[in-house]
Each structure stands twice: as C-alpha cells, then as structure tokens.
PDB file of C-alpha atoms in Angstrom:
ATOM      1  CA  ALA Z 151       0.016   0.190   0.021  1.00  0.00           C
ATOM      2  CA  GLN Z 152       1.040   3.417  -0.833  1.00  0.00           C
ATOM      3  CA  LYS Z 153       2.256   5.316   2.622  1.00  0.00           C
ATOM      4  CA  ILE Z 154       4.224   8.588   2.802  1.00  0.00           C
ATOM      5  CA  THR Z 155       6.079   9.699   6.012  1.00  0.00           C
ATOM      6  CA  GLN Z 156       6.598  13.352   7.501  1.00  0.00           C
ATOM      7  CA  THR Z 157       8.560  12.677  10.547  1.00  0.00           C
ATOM      8  CA  GLN Z 158       8.993  16.822  11.373  1.00  0.00           C
ATOM      9  CA  PRO Z 159       5.243  18.556  12.460  1.00  0.00           C
ATOM     10  CA  GLY Z 160       7.285  21.877  13.067  1.00  0.00           C
ATOM     11  CA  MET Z 161      10.733  23.233  12.077  1.00  0.00           C
ATOM     12  CA  PHE Z 162      12.270  26.670  12.650  1.00  0.00           C
ATOM     13  CA  VAL Z 163      14.818  27.979  10.153  1.00  0.00           C
ATOM     14  CA  GLN Z 164      16.219  32.034  10.462  1.00  0.00           C
ATOM     15  CA  GLU Z 165      15.298  33.800   7.030  1.00  0.00           C
ATOM     16  CA  LYS Z 166      18.021  33.732   4.277  1.00  0.00           C
ATOM     17  CA  GLU Z 167      18.879  30.606   5.613  1.00  0.00           C
ATOM     18  CA  ALA Z 168      18.008  26.947   3.556  1.00  0.00           C
ATOM     19  CA  VAL Z 169      16.048  24.300   5.093  1.00  0.00           C
ATOM     20  CA  THR Z 170      15.329  20.854   4.692  1.00  0.00           C
ATOM     21  CA  LEU Z 171      11.864  19.397   4.846  1.00  0.00           C
ATOM     22  CA  ASP Z 172      12.267  15.696   5.088  1.00  0.00           C
ATOM     23  CA  CYS Z 173       9.492  12.784   3.298  1.00  0.00           C
ATOM     24  CA  THR Z 174       9.900   9.537   3.105  1.00  0.00           C
ATOM     25  CA  TYR Z 175       7.434   7.519   0.966  1.00  0.00           C
ATOM     26  CA  ASP Z 176       6.749   3.138   0.461  1.00  0.00           C
ATOM     27  CA  THR Z 177       5.509   2.002  -2.739  1.00  0.00           C
ATOM     28  CA  SER Z 178       5.994  -1.434  -4.910  1.00  0.00           C
ATOM     29  CA  ASP Z 179       5.243   0.522  -8.021  1.00  0.00           C
ATOM     30  CA  PRO Z 180       8.040   0.866 -10.351  1.00  0.00           C
ATOM     31  CA  SER Z 181       6.407   4.254 -11.574  1.00  0.00           C
ATOM     32  CA  TYR Z 182       4.938   6.965  -9.129  1.00  0.00           C
ATOM     33  CA  GLY Z 183       5.039  10.828  -8.589  1.00  0.00           C
ATOM     34  CA  LEU Z 184       6.400  12.939  -5.558  1.00  0.00           C
ATOM     35  CA  PHE Z 185       4.764  16.386  -5.116  1.00  0.00           C
ATOM     36  CA  TRP Z 186       5.158  18.883  -2.458  1.00  0.00           C
ATOM     37  CA  TYR Z 187       2.267  21.285  -1.965  1.00  0.00           C
ATOM     38  CA  LYS Z 188       2.317  24.727   0.378  1.00  0.00           C
ATOM     39  CA  GLN Z 189      -0.565  25.174   2.293  1.00  0.00           C
ATOM     40  CA  PRO Z 190      -0.032  29.167   3.682  1.00  0.00           C
ATOM     41  CA  SER Z 191      -2.223  30.249   6.551  1.00  0.00           C
ATOM     42  CA  SER Z 192      -5.250  31.253   4.352  1.00  0.00           C
ATOM     43  CA  GLY Z 193      -5.711  27.385   3.449  1.00  0.00           C
ATOM     44  CA  GLU Z 194      -5.441  27.025  -0.078  1.00  0.00           C
ATOM     45  CA  MET Z 195      -3.203  24.575  -1.585  1.00  0.00           C
ATOM     46  CA  ILE Z 196      -0.167  25.417  -4.298  1.00  0.00           C
ATOM     47  CA  PHE Z 197       1.527  22.668  -5.507  1.00  0.00           C
ATOM     48  CA  LEU Z 198       5.357  23.372  -5.655  1.00  0.00           C
ATOM     49  CA  ILE Z 199       7.790  20.833  -7.496  1.00  0.00           C
ATOM     50  CA  TYR Z 200       7.207  17.533  -9.005  1.00  0.00           C
ATOM     51  CA  GLN Z 201       9.228  14.913  -9.223  1.00  0.00           C
ATOM     52  CA  GLY Z 202       9.454  11.697 -11.456  1.00  0.00           C
ATOM     53  CA  SER Z 203       9.986   7.882 -10.811  1.00  0.00           C
ATOM     54  CA  TYR Z 204      11.919   7.776 -13.648  1.00  0.00           C
ATOM     55  CA  ASP Z 205      13.572  11.037 -13.647  1.00  0.00           C
ATOM     56  CA  GLN Z 206      17.699  11.105 -13.829  1.00  0.00           C
ATOM     57  CA  GLN Z 207      18.094  14.749 -12.064  1.00  0.00           C
ATOM     58  CA  ASN Z 208      16.606  16.053  -8.787  1.00  0.00           C
ATOM     59  CA  ALA Z 209      14.118  18.551  -9.813  1.00  0.00           C
ATOM     60  CA  THR Z 210      13.984  22.627  -9.200  1.00  0.00           C
ATOM     61  CA  GLU Z 211      12.002  25.085  -9.134  1.00  0.00           C
ATOM     62  CA  GLY Z 212      13.264  28.256  -8.601  1.00  0.00           C
ATOM     63  CA  ARG Z 213      14.019  28.327  -4.981  1.00  0.00           C
ATOM     64  CA  TYR Z 214      12.779  24.815  -4.213  1.00  0.00           C
ATOM     65  CA  SER Z 215      14.611  21.669  -5.086  1.00  0.00           C
ATOM     66  CA  LEU Z 216      13.876  18.232  -4.295  1.00  0.00           C
ATOM     67  CA  ASN Z 217      16.467  15.731  -3.263  1.00  0.00           C
ATOM     68  CA  PHE Z 218      15.025  12.635  -4.636  1.00  0.00           C
ATOM     69  CA  GLN Z 219      16.980   9.678  -3.126  1.00  0.00           C
ATOM     70  CA  LYS Z 220      14.815   6.377  -5.049  1.00  0.00           C
ATOM     71  CA  ALA Z 221      16.918   3.870  -2.920  1.00  0.00           C
ATOM     72  CA  ARG Z 222      16.390   5.470   0.211  1.00  0.00           C
ATOM     73  CA  LYS Z 223      12.543   6.484  -0.810  1.00  0.00           C
ATOM     74  CA  SER Z 224      12.911   9.837  -0.108  1.00  0.00           C
ATOM     75  CA  ALA Z 225      12.182  12.989  -1.434  1.00  0.00           C
ATOM     76  CA  ASN Z 226      13.026  16.051   0.897  1.00  0.00           C
ATOM     77  CA  LEU Z 227      12.163  19.629  -0.162  1.00  0.00           C
ATOM     78  CA  VAL Z 228      15.053  21.838  -0.155  1.00  0.00           C
ATOM     79  CA  ILE Z 229      13.735  25.353   0.496  1.00  0.00           C
ATOM     80  CA  SER Z 230      17.002  27.573  -0.415  1.00  0.00           C
ATOM     81  CA  ALA Z 231      17.268  31.182   1.319  1.00  0.00           C
ATOM     82  CA  SER Z 232      14.270  31.304   2.726  1.00  0.00           C
ATOM     83  CA  GLN Z 233      11.589  34.168   3.472  1.00  0.00           C
ATOM     84  CA  LEU Z 234       8.966  35.418   5.640  1.00  0.00           C
ATOM     85  CA  GLY Z 235       6.126  34.674   3.248  1.00  0.00           C
ATOM     86  CA  ASP Z 236       7.485  30.804   3.475  1.00  0.00           C
ATOM     87  CA  SER Z 237       6.139  30.281   6.923  1.00  0.00           C
ATOM     88  CA  ALA Z 238       3.380  27.672   5.764  1.00  0.00           C
ATOM     89  CA  MET Z 239       2.193  24.250   5.965  1.00  0.00           C
ATOM     90  CA  TYR Z 240       4.772  21.910   3.475  1.00  0.00           C
ATOM     91  CA  PHE Z 241       2.772  18.920   2.013  1.00  0.00           C
ATOM     92  CA  CYS Z 242       4.438  15.568   0.422  1.00  0.00           C
ATOM     93  CA  ALA Z 243       2.616  13.501  -1.569  1.00  0.00           C
ATOM     94  CA  MET Z 244       3.160  10.574  -4.149  1.00  0.00           C
ATOM     95  CA  ARG Z 245       0.597   9.536  -7.176  1.00  0.00           C
ATOM     96  CA  GLU Z 246       1.253   5.878  -8.280  1.00  0.00           C
ATOM     97  CA  GLY Z 247       0.872   4.791 -12.137  1.00  0.00           C
ATOM     98  CA  ARG Z 248      -2.159   3.199 -13.320  1.00  0.00           C
ATOM     99  CA  GLY Z 249      -1.016  -0.544 -12.326  1.00  0.00           C
ATOM    100  CA  THR Z 250      -1.197  -0.353  -8.764  1.00  0.00           C
ATOM    101  CA  GLY Z 251      -2.372   2.608  -7.108  1.00  0.00           C
ATOM    102  CA  GLY Z 252      -3.646   4.410 -10.359  1.00  0.00           C
ATOM    103  CA  PHE Z 253      -5.288   7.744 -10.581  1.00  0.00           C
ATOM    104  CA  LYS Z 254      -4.856   8.452  -6.243  1.00  0.00           C
ATOM    105  CA  THR Z 255      -2.815  11.035  -4.589  1.00  0.00           C
ATOM    106  CA  ILE Z 256      -2.182  10.474  -1.085  1.00  0.00           C
ATOM    107  CA  PHE Z 257      -0.260  13.087   1.385  1.00  0.00           C
ATOM    108  CA  GLY Z 258       2.145  12.750   4.168  1.00  0.00           C
ATOM    109  CA  ALA Z 259       0.988  14.759   7.770  1.00  0.00           C
ATOM    110  CA  GLY Z 260       2.190  17.996   6.591  1.00  0.00           C
ATOM    111  CA  THR Z 261       5.782  19.869   7.947  1.00  0.00           C
ATOM    112  CA  ARG Z 262       4.549  22.895   9.070  1.00  0.00           C
ATOM    113  CA  LEU Z 263       7.717  25.700   9.166  1.00  0.00           C
ATOM    114  CA  PHE Z 264       8.562  29.132  10.553  1.00  0.00           C
ATOM    115  CA  VAL Z 265      10.609  31.398   9.099  1.00  0.00           C
ATOM    116  CA  LYS Z 266      12.320  34.023  12.196  1.00  0.00           C
ATOM    117  CA  ALA Z 267      13.018  37.451  10.803  1.00  0.00           C
TER     118      ALA Z 267
ATOM    119  CA  ASN Q  88     -10.633  31.256 -14.047  1.00  0.00           C
ATOM    120  CA  ALA Q  89     -13.017  29.616 -11.606  1.00  0.00           C
ATOM    121  CA  GLY Q  90     -10.575  26.319 -11.885  1.00  0.00           C
ATOM    122  CA  VAL Q  91     -12.053  24.434  -8.977  1.00  0.00           C
ATOM    123  CA  THR Q  92     -15.132  26.087  -7.021  1.00  0.00           C
ATOM    124  CA  GLN Q  93     -16.524  24.351  -3.962  1.00  0.00           C
ATOM    125  CA  THR Q  94     -19.358  25.074  -2.442  1.00  0.00           C
ATOM    126  CA  PRO Q  95     -20.309  26.171   0.835  1.00  0.00           C
ATOM    127  CA  LYS Q  96     -17.585  27.626   2.580  1.00  0.00           C
ATOM    128  CA  PHE Q  97     -18.854  26.874   5.920  1.00  0.00           C
ATOM    129  CA  ARG Q  98     -21.239  24.289   7.613  1.00  0.00           C
ATOM    130  CA  VAL Q  99     -21.953  23.688  10.880  1.00  0.00           C
ATOM    131  CA  LEU Q 100     -24.804  20.609  11.803  1.00  0.00           C
ATOM    132  CA  LYS Q 101     -26.252  19.178  14.043  1.00  0.00           C
ATOM    133  CA  THR Q 102     -25.213  15.295  14.819  1.00  0.00           C
ATOM    134  CA  GLY Q 103     -27.565  13.475  12.575  1.00  0.00           C
ATOM    135  CA  GLN Q 104     -28.189  16.052  10.235  1.00  0.00           C
ATOM    136  CA  SER Q 105     -27.700  14.993   6.511  1.00  0.00           C
ATOM    137  CA  MET Q 106     -25.569  17.684   3.489  1.00  0.00           C
ATOM    138  CA  THR Q 107     -24.266  17.451   0.667  1.00  0.00           C
ATOM    139  CA  LEU Q 108     -20.836  19.347  -0.576  1.00  0.00           C
ATOM    140  CA  LEU Q 109     -20.502  20.616  -4.335  1.00  0.00           C
ATOM    141  CA  CYS Q 110     -17.718  20.315  -6.304  1.00  0.00           C
ATOM    142  CA  ALA Q 111     -17.572  22.060  -9.653  1.00  0.00           C
ATOM    143  CA  GLN Q 112     -14.684  22.191 -12.164  1.00  0.00           C
ATOM    144  CA  ASP Q 113     -14.264  24.465 -15.463  1.00  0.00           C
ATOM    145  CA  MET Q 114     -10.958  22.664 -16.791  1.00  0.00           C
ATOM    146  CA  ASN Q 115     -12.410  19.440 -18.544  1.00  0.00           C
ATOM    147  CA  HIS Q 116     -10.647  17.166 -15.935  1.00  0.00           C
ATOM    148  CA  GLU Q 117     -11.768  13.469 -15.509  1.00  0.00           C
ATOM    149  CA  TYR Q 118     -10.863  12.874 -12.423  1.00  0.00           C
ATOM    150  CA  MET Q 119     -11.747  14.620  -9.314  1.00  0.00           C
ATOM    151  CA  TYR Q 120     -11.010  13.652  -5.655  1.00  0.00           C
ATOM    152  CA  TRP Q 121     -12.286  14.764  -2.059  1.00  0.00           C
ATOM    153  CA  TYR Q 122     -10.269  14.819   0.606  1.00  0.00           C
ATOM    154  CA  ARG Q 123     -10.709  15.431   4.586  1.00  0.00           C
ATOM    155  CA  GLN Q 124      -7.363  17.562   6.400  1.00  0.00           C
ATOM    156  CA  ASP Q 125      -7.513  16.979   9.742  1.00  0.00           C
ATOM    157  CA  PRO Q 126      -4.540  18.794  12.354  1.00  0.00           C
ATOM    158  CA  GLY Q 127      -1.569  16.094  12.604  1.00  0.00           C
ATOM    159  CA  MET Q 128      -2.798  13.626   9.424  1.00  0.00           C
ATOM    160  CA  GLY Q 129      -2.623  15.402   6.506  1.00  0.00           C
ATOM    161  CA  LEU Q 130      -4.874  15.164   4.034  1.00  0.00           C
ATOM    162  CA  ARG Q 131      -7.073  11.870   3.429  1.00  0.00           C
ATOM    163  CA  LEU Q 132      -8.343  10.836   0.415  1.00  0.00           C
ATOM    164  CA  ILE Q 133     -12.583  10.017   0.639  1.00  0.00           C
ATOM    165  CA  HIS Q 134     -13.289   9.076  -2.487  1.00  0.00           C
ATOM    166  CA  TYR Q 135     -12.557   9.559  -5.839  1.00  0.00           C
ATOM    167  CA  SER Q 136     -13.738   9.177  -9.624  1.00  0.00           C
ATOM    168  CA  VAL Q 137     -11.683   9.029 -12.291  1.00  0.00           C
ATOM    169  CA  GLY Q 138     -14.956   9.518 -14.652  1.00  0.00           C
ATOM    170  CA  GLU Q 139     -18.569  10.467 -15.437  1.00  0.00           C
ATOM    171  CA  GLY Q 140     -20.702   7.902 -13.555  1.00  0.00           C
ATOM    172  CA  THR Q 141     -18.024   6.573 -12.344  1.00  0.00           C
ATOM    173  CA  THR Q 142     -16.307   6.518  -8.538  1.00  0.00           C
ATOM    174  CA  ALA Q 143     -14.801   4.509  -6.404  1.00  0.00           C
ATOM    175  CA  LYS Q 144     -13.575   4.435  -2.212  1.00  0.00           C
ATOM    176  CA  GLY Q 145      -9.723   6.038  -0.946  1.00  0.00           C
ATOM    177  CA  GLU Q 146      -8.813   5.692   2.491  1.00  0.00           C
ATOM    178  CA  VAL Q 147     -11.634   6.771   4.794  1.00  0.00           C
ATOM    179  CA  PRO Q 148     -14.616   6.347   2.555  1.00  0.00           C
ATOM    180  CA  ASP Q 149     -17.090   5.545   5.651  1.00  0.00           C
ATOM    181  CA  GLY Q 150     -20.094   8.091   6.987  1.00  0.00           C
ATOM    182  CA  TYR Q 151     -19.696   9.666   3.175  1.00  0.00           C
ATOM    183  CA  ASN Q 152     -21.417   8.753   0.171  1.00  0.00           C
ATOM    184  CA  VAL Q 153     -20.143  10.873  -3.642  1.00  0.00           C
ATOM    185  CA  SER Q 154     -21.656  10.628  -7.139  1.00  0.00           C
ATOM    186  CA  ARG Q 155     -20.634  12.123 -10.159  1.00  0.00           C
ATOM    187  CA  LEU Q 156     -23.672  12.830 -12.875  1.00  0.00           C
ATOM    188  CA  LYS Q 157     -21.704  15.049 -14.668  1.00  0.00           C
ATOM    189  CA  LYS Q 158     -18.142  15.709 -15.593  1.00  0.00           C
ATOM    190  CA  GLN Q 159     -18.017  18.878 -13.901  1.00  0.00           C
ATOM    191  CA  ASN Q 160     -19.470  18.179 -10.302  1.00  0.00           C
ATOM    192  CA  PHE Q 161     -18.306  16.070  -7.931  1.00  0.00           C
ATOM    193  CA  LEU Q 162     -20.719  15.646  -4.825  1.00  0.00           C
ATOM    194  CA  LEU Q 163     -20.060  14.262  -1.700  1.00  0.00           C
ATOM    195  CA  GLY Q 164     -23.136  13.560   1.080  1.00  0.00           C
ATOM    196  CA  LEU Q 165     -23.465  13.106   4.542  1.00  0.00           C
ATOM    197  CA  GLU Q 166     -26.578  11.284   5.755  1.00  0.00           C
ATOM    198  CA  SER Q 167     -26.189  11.448   8.945  1.00  0.00           C
ATOM    199  CA  ALA Q 168     -23.082  14.021  10.178  1.00  0.00           C
ATOM    200  CA  ALA Q 169     -21.176  12.711  13.282  1.00  0.00           C
ATOM    201  CA  PRO Q 170     -18.699  15.363  15.794  1.00  0.00           C
ATOM    202  CA  SER Q 171     -16.071  13.147  14.041  1.00  0.00           C
ATOM    203  CA  GLN Q 172     -16.776  14.279  10.942  1.00  0.00           C
ATOM    204  CA  THR Q 173     -15.718  17.874  11.785  1.00  0.00           C
ATOM    205  CA  SER Q 174     -13.159  18.732   9.145  1.00  0.00           C
ATOM    206  CA  VAL Q 175     -12.262  21.060   6.561  1.00  0.00           C
ATOM    207  CA  TYR Q 176     -13.244  19.242   3.140  1.00  0.00           C
ATOM    208  CA  PHE Q 177     -11.057  19.849   0.057  1.00  0.00           C
ATOM    209  CA  CYS Q 178     -12.165  18.968  -3.909  1.00  0.00           C
ATOM    210  CA  ALA Q 179      -9.314  18.795  -5.788  1.00  0.00           C
ATOM    211  CA  SER Q 180      -9.279  17.330  -9.522  1.00  0.00           C
ATOM    212  CA  THR Q 181      -6.879  16.757 -12.270  1.00  0.00           C
ATOM    213  CA  GLN Q 182      -6.521  15.431 -15.601  1.00  0.00           C
ATOM    214  CA  ARG Q 183      -6.397  12.055 -17.684  1.00  0.00           C
ATOM    215  CA  SER Q 184      -3.263  10.276 -17.231  1.00  0.00           C
ATOM    216  CA  ARG Q 185      -0.891   9.592 -20.426  1.00  0.00           C
ATOM    217  CA  GLY Q 186      -0.395   5.766 -20.148  1.00  0.00           C
ATOM    218  CA  ASP Q 187       1.640   5.477 -17.091  1.00  0.00           C
ATOM    219  CA  ALA Q 188       2.221   8.925 -16.076  1.00  0.00           C
ATOM    220  CA  THR Q 189       2.507  10.359 -12.684  1.00  0.00           C
ATOM    221  CA  ASN Q 190       2.445  14.318 -13.596  1.00  0.00           C
ATOM    222  CA  GLU Q 191      -0.571  15.634 -12.887  1.00  0.00           C
ATOM    223  CA  LYS Q 192      -1.055  17.742 -10.360  1.00  0.00           C
ATOM    224  CA  LEU Q 193      -4.342  18.613  -8.095  1.00  0.00           C
ATOM    225  CA  PHE Q 194      -5.708  21.637  -8.770  1.00  0.00           C
ATOM    226  CA  PHE Q 195      -7.706  22.307  -5.528  1.00  0.00           C
ATOM    227  CA  GLY Q 196     -10.566  24.017  -4.956  1.00  0.00           C
ATOM    228  CA  SER Q 197     -10.427  26.732  -1.582  1.00  0.00           C
ATOM    229  CA  GLY Q 198     -12.113  24.482   1.523  1.00  0.00           C
ATOM    230  CA  THR Q 199     -15.203  23.514   2.935  1.00  0.00           C
ATOM    231  CA  GLN Q 200     -15.328  24.132   6.802  1.00  0.00           C
ATOM    232  CA  LEU Q 201     -17.601  21.923   8.184  1.00  0.00           C
ATOM    233  CA  SER Q 202     -19.098  21.638  11.930  1.00  0.00           C
ATOM    234  CA  VAL Q 203     -21.054  18.804  13.521  1.00  0.00           C
ATOM    235  CA  LEU Q 204     -22.014  19.598  16.831  1.00  0.00           C
TER     236      LEU Q 204
END
C-alpha cells in the first residue's frame, strides 16, 4: 500500500537560510510521482514541485529543489534563502502509476515551517 | 478563471443531519477527488472519480457517499453527520493520465469548513 511519512511536525529556520523538509515514501509500483504542496495560513493548496520516479536529475523550481534518493525512498524538499512568506504548512504527496494505486494521490501529515526574522 | 469551486465554504450541522458538498470544475478534468484535512493527519482521501458515472473509495470512505453524474461536478454527501466528521474538506481535480504518467498535479478548491455539533 502507498504510504507517505513526514516526521517533522514543525521546523524553524532563520530568514535567508536554507531548510530541508523530510519525506519518505513506500510503494511497490516502479512508476510514481512525488509532489510537494504548500498551504499558507489562508488555507489554499499551492503546487510547488514534482519529481518522477524515472527522472535522472533532481527537480528544481526557483528556490525549491527536491532531493530525490530513490534507493532510500526519500524525497526531501529544500528551500533555499528562506523568506518570511515561506512560513506555511508543507505537504509531501505521491501519485502511483496506472498499474497499482492508479489515479490516486496520497499525502503525508505535513510539516509546519516557521521562518524567523 | 474559476478553476475548482466548492460550496458551501462553511457549514455547521447537528449530529444526525445530512448535507451535500458540491465541487465544480471548469477545466474539463477527468479525475476528481474529495479529501478531508485534520490536524496532524494531513489530507486523507475520502472518495474519488476517474470519470463521469464512476466513483471509488479512498482511504477513509465510511460515512460518506459521492456521485459524479456530470463530468464537471463531484458531490460529497453525509447522510447522518457525526462529530468525527468535523473537518476541512477539499475537492481537487486533475487531467487524465497519459499512459503510465504520474505528473498530474492536483488543482484544489478553497475548502469547506464543516463543524458537526
């Protein structure tokens, strides 16, 4: 069965520093996608970054990068040069290919990030 | 652009009452999902649909029913509300997967805050 684990309920980071949010996953499907979403206090869900299981390079989107370690089944989000506006809840999510869990995206419990001025 | 629209945004029910949450999307997406968000538990999938007229159970389907009579609408029903169903409910949609692709990001509605007293 699919499973996503985020072991950090809360994290603090100083403004302008980098921070890593951890995510591990479990799946038996060779084809899967990993996502990170941001949820600010306003409650909306914002897509940040995607990594496919067959992608050879780590995904990057501006200040966001995904540290993908396939053998360890981890997909950590790295935020560089943190800003006050990065304070939010962050969710790791996984979507399996058509064969196994097909069509579904499941989420981890989330990590709340606090950026200090 | 409307995207994914959820109604209502807030609702208070008494135990045993019934209600229906409506999700509408204008992006011609095939797949639609209902999640509930609870503190410390992330987003959990309730039910989902991969096309008009089809629905399937997610991780926490008990106490809920769904219908997808029109492609653009996905309804979530609570027949007899219980305090344990107090939560924030999110609807999401995404386009059809091509082959074994897994890169379809979710488009979310703004959420419905439901309280059951």
